[in-house]
mmCIF file of N, CA and C in Angstrom:
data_model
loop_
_atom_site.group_PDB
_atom_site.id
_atom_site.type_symbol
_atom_site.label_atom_id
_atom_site.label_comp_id
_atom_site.label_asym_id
_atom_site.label_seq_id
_atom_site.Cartn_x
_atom_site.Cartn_y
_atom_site.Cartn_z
ATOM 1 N N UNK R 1 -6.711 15.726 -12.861
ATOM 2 C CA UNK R 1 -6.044 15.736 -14.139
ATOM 3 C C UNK R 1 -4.980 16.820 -14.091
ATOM 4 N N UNK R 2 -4.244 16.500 -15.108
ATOM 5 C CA UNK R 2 -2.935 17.651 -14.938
ATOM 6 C C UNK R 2 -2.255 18.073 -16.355
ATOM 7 N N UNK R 3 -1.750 19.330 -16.501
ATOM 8 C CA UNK R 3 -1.374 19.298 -17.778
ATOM 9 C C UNK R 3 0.207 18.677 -17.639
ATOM 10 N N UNK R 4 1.027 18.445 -18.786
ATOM 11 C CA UNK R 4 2.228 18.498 -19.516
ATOM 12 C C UNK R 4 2.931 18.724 -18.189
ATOM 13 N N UNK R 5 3.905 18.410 -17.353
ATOM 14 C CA UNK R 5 4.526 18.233 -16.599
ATOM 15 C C UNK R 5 3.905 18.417 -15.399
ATOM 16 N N UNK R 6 2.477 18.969 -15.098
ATOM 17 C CA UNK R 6 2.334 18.812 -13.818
ATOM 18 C C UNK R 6 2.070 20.389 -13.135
ATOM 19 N N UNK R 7 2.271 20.985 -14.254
ATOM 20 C CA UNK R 7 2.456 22.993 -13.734
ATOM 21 C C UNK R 7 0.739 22.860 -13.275
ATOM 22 N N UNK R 8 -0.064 22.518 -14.293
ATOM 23 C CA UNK R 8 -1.854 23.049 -13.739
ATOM 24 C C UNK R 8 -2.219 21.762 -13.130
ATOM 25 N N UNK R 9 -3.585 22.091 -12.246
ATOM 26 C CA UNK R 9 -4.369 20.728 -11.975
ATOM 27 C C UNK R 9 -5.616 20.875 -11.671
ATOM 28 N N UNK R 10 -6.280 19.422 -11.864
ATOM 29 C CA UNK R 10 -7.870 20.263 -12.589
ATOM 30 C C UNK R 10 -8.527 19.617 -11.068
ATOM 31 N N UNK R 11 -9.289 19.549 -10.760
ATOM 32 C CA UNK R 11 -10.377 18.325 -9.844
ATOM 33 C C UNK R 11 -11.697 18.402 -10.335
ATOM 34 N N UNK R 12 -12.007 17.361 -10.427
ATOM 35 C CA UNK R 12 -13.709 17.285 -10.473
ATOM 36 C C UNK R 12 -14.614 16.058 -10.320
ATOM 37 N N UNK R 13 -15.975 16.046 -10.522
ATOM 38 C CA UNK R 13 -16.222 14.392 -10.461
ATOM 39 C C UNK R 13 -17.185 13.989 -11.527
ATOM 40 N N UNK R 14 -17.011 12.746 -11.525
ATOM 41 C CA UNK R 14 -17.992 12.280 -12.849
ATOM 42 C C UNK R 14 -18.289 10.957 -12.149
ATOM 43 N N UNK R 15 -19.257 10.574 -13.104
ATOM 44 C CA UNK R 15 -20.212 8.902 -12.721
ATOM 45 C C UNK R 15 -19.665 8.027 -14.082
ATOM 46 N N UNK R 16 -18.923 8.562 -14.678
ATOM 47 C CA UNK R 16 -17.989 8.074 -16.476
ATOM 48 C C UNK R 16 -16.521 8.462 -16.246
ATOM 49 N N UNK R 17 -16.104 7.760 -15.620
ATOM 50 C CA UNK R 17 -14.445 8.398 -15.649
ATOM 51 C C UNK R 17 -13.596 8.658 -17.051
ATOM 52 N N UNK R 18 -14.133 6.803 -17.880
ATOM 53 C CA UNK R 18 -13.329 6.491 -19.015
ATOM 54 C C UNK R 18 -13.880 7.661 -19.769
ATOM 55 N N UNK R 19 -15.064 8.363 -20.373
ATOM 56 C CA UNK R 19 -15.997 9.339 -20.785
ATOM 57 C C UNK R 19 -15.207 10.538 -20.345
ATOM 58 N N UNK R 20 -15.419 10.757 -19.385
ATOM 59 C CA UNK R 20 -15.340 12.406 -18.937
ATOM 60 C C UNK R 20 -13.736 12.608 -19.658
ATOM 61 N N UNK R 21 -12.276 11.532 -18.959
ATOM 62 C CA UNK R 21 -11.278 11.686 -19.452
ATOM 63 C C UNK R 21 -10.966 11.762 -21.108
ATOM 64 N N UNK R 22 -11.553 10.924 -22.114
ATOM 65 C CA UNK R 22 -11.630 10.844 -22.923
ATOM 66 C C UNK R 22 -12.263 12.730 -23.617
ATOM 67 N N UNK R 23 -13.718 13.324 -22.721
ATOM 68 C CA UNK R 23 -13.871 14.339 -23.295
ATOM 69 C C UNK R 23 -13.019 15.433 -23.018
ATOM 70 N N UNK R 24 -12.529 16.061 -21.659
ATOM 71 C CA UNK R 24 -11.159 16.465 -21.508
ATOM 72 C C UNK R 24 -10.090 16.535 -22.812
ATOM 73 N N UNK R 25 -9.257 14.795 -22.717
ATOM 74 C CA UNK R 25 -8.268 14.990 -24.111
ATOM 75 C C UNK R 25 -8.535 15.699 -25.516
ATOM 76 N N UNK R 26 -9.976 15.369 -25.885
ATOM 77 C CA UNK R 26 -10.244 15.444 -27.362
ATOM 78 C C UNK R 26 -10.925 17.295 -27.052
ATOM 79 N N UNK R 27 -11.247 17.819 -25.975
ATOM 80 C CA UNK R 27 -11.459 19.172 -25.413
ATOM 81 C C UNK R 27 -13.152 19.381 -26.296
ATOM 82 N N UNK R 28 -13.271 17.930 -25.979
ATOM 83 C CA UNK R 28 -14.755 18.463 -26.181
ATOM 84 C C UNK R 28 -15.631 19.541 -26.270
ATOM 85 N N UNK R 29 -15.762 19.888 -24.230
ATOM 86 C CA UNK R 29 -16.294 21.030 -23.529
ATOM 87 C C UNK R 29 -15.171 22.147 -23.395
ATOM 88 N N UNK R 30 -15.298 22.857 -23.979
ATOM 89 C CA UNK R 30 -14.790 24.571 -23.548
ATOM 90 C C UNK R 30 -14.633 25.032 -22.420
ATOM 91 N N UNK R 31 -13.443 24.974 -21.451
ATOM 92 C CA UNK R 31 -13.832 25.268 -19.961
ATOM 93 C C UNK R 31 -12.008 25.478 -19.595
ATOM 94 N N UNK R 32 -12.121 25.052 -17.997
ATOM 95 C CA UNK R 32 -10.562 25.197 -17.733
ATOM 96 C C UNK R 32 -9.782 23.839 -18.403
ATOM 97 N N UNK R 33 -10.094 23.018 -18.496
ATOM 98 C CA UNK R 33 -8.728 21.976 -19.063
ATOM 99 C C UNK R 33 -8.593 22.254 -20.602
ATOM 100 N N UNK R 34 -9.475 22.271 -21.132
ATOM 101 C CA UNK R 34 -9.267 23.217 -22.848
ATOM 102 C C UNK R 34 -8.441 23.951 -22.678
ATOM 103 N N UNK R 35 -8.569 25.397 -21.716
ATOM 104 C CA UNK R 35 -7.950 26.188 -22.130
ATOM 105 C C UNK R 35 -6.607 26.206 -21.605
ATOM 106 N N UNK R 36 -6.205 25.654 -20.551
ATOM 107 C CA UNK R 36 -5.131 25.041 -19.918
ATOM 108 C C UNK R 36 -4.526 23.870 -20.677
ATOM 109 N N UNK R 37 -5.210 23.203 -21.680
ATOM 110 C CA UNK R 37 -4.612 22.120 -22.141
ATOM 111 C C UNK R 37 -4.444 20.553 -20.872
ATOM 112 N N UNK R 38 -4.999 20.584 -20.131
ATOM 113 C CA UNK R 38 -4.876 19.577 -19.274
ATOM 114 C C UNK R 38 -5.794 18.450 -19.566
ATOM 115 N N UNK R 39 -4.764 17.314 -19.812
ATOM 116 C CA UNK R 39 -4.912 16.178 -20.337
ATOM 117 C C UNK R 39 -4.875 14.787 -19.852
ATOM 118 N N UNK R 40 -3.537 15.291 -18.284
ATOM 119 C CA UNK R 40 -3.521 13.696 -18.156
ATOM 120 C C UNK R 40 -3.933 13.320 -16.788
ATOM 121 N N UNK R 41 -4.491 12.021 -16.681
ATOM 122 C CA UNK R 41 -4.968 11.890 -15.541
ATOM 123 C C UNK R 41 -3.885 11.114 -14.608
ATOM 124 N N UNK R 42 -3.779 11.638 -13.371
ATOM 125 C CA UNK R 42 -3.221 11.726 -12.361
ATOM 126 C C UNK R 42 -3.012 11.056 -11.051
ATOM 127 N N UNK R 43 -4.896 10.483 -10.863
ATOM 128 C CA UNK R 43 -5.114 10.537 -9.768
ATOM 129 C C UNK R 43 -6.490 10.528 -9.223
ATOM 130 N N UNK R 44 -7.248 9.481 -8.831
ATOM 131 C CA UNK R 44 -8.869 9.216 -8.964
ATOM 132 C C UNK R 44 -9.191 8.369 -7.780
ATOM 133 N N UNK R 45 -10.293 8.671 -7.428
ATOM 134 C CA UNK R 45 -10.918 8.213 -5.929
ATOM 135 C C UNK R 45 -12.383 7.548 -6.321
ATOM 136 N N UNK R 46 -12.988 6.319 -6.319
ATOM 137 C CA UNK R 46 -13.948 6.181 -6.408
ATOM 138 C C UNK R 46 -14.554 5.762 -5.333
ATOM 139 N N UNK R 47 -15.983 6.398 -4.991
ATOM 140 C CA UNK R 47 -17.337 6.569 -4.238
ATOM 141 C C UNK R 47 -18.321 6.088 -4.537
ATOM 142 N N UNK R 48 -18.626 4.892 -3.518
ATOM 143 C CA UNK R 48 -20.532 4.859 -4.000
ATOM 144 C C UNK R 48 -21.969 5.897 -3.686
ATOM 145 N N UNK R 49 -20.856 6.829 -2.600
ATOM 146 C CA UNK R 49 -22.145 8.018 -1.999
ATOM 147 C C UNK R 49 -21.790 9.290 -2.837
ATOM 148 N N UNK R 50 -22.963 9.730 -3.124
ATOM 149 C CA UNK R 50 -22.284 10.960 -3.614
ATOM 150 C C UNK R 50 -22.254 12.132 -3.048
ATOM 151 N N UNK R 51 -22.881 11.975 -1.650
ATOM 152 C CA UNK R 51 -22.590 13.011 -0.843
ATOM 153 C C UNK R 51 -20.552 13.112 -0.368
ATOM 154 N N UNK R 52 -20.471 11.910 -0.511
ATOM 155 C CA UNK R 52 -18.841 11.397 0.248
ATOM 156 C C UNK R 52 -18.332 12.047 -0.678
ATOM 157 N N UNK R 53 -18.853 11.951 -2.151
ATOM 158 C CA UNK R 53 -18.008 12.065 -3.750
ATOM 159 C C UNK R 53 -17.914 13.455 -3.486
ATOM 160 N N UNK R 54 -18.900 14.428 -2.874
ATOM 161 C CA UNK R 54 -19.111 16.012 -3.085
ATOM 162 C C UNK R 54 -17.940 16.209 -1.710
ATOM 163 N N UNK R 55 -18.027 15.747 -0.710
ATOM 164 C CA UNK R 55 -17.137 15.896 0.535
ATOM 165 C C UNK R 55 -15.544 16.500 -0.047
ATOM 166 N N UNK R 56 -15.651 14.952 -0.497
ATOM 167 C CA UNK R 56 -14.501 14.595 -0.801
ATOM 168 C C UNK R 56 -13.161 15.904 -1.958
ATOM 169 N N UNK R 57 -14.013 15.850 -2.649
ATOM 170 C CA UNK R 57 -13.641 16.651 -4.261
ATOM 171 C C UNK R 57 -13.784 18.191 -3.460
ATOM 172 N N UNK R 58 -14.573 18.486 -2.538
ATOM 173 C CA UNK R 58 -14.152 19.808 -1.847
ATOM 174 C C UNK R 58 -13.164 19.966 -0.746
ATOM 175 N N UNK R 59 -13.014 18.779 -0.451
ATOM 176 C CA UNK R 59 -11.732 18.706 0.773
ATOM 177 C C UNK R 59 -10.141 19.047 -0.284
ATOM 178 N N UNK R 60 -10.212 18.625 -1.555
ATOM 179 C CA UNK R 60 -8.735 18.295 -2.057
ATOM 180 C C UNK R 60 -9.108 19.545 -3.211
ATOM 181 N N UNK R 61 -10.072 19.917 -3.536
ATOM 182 C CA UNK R 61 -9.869 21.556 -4.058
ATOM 183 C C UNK R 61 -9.760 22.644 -3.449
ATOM 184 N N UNK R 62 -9.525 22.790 -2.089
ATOM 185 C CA UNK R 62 -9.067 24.674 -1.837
ATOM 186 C C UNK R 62 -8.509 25.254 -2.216
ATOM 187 N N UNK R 63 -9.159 26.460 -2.764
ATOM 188 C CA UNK R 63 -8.125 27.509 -3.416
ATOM 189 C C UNK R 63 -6.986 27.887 -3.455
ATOM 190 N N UNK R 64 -6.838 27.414 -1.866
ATOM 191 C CA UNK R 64 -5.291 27.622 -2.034
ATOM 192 C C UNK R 64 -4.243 26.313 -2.264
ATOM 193 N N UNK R 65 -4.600 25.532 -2.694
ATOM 194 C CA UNK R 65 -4.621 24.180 -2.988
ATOM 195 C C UNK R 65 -4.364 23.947 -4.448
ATOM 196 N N UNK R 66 -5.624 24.149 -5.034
ATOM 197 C CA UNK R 66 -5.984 24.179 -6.858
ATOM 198 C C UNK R 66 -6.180 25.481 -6.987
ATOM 199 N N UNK R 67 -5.639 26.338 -7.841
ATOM 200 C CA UNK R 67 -6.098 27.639 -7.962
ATOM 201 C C UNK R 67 -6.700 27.424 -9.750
ATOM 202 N N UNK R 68 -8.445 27.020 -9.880
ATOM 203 C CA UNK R 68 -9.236 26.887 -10.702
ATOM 204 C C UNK R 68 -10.224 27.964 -10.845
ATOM 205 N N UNK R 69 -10.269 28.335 -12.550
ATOM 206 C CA UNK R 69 -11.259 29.183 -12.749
ATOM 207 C C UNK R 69 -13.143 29.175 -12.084
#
């Protein structure tokens, strides 16, 4: 997910995409896209393993990559 032109970007994973995105926009949960305001989605990979899903979502977050709270 990404905010308003693209400056932040979030990664993470869910088993509810339509859900999770939906709680994000409306900032349900209190966390980094709340407080960043990051809203739009970007960009999504779906997995039936969730070891692949955990692989995966740590290969394309390095810090120096995503810099996330």
């Amino acid at each position: 997910m990404a905010k308003k032109y693209n400056t932040v970007l979030y990664t993470g994973m869910t088993n509810d995409l339509q859900r999770r995105v939906y709680e994000h926009k409306m900032k349900i949960t209190p966390g980094f896209t709340s407080r960043y305001n990051v809203t739009k989605l970007v960009y999504f990979e779906e997995y039936e393993d969730i070891n692949e899903t955990i692989d995966r979502e740590k290969q394309i977050s390095l810090p120096d990559i995503f810099m996330k709270d």
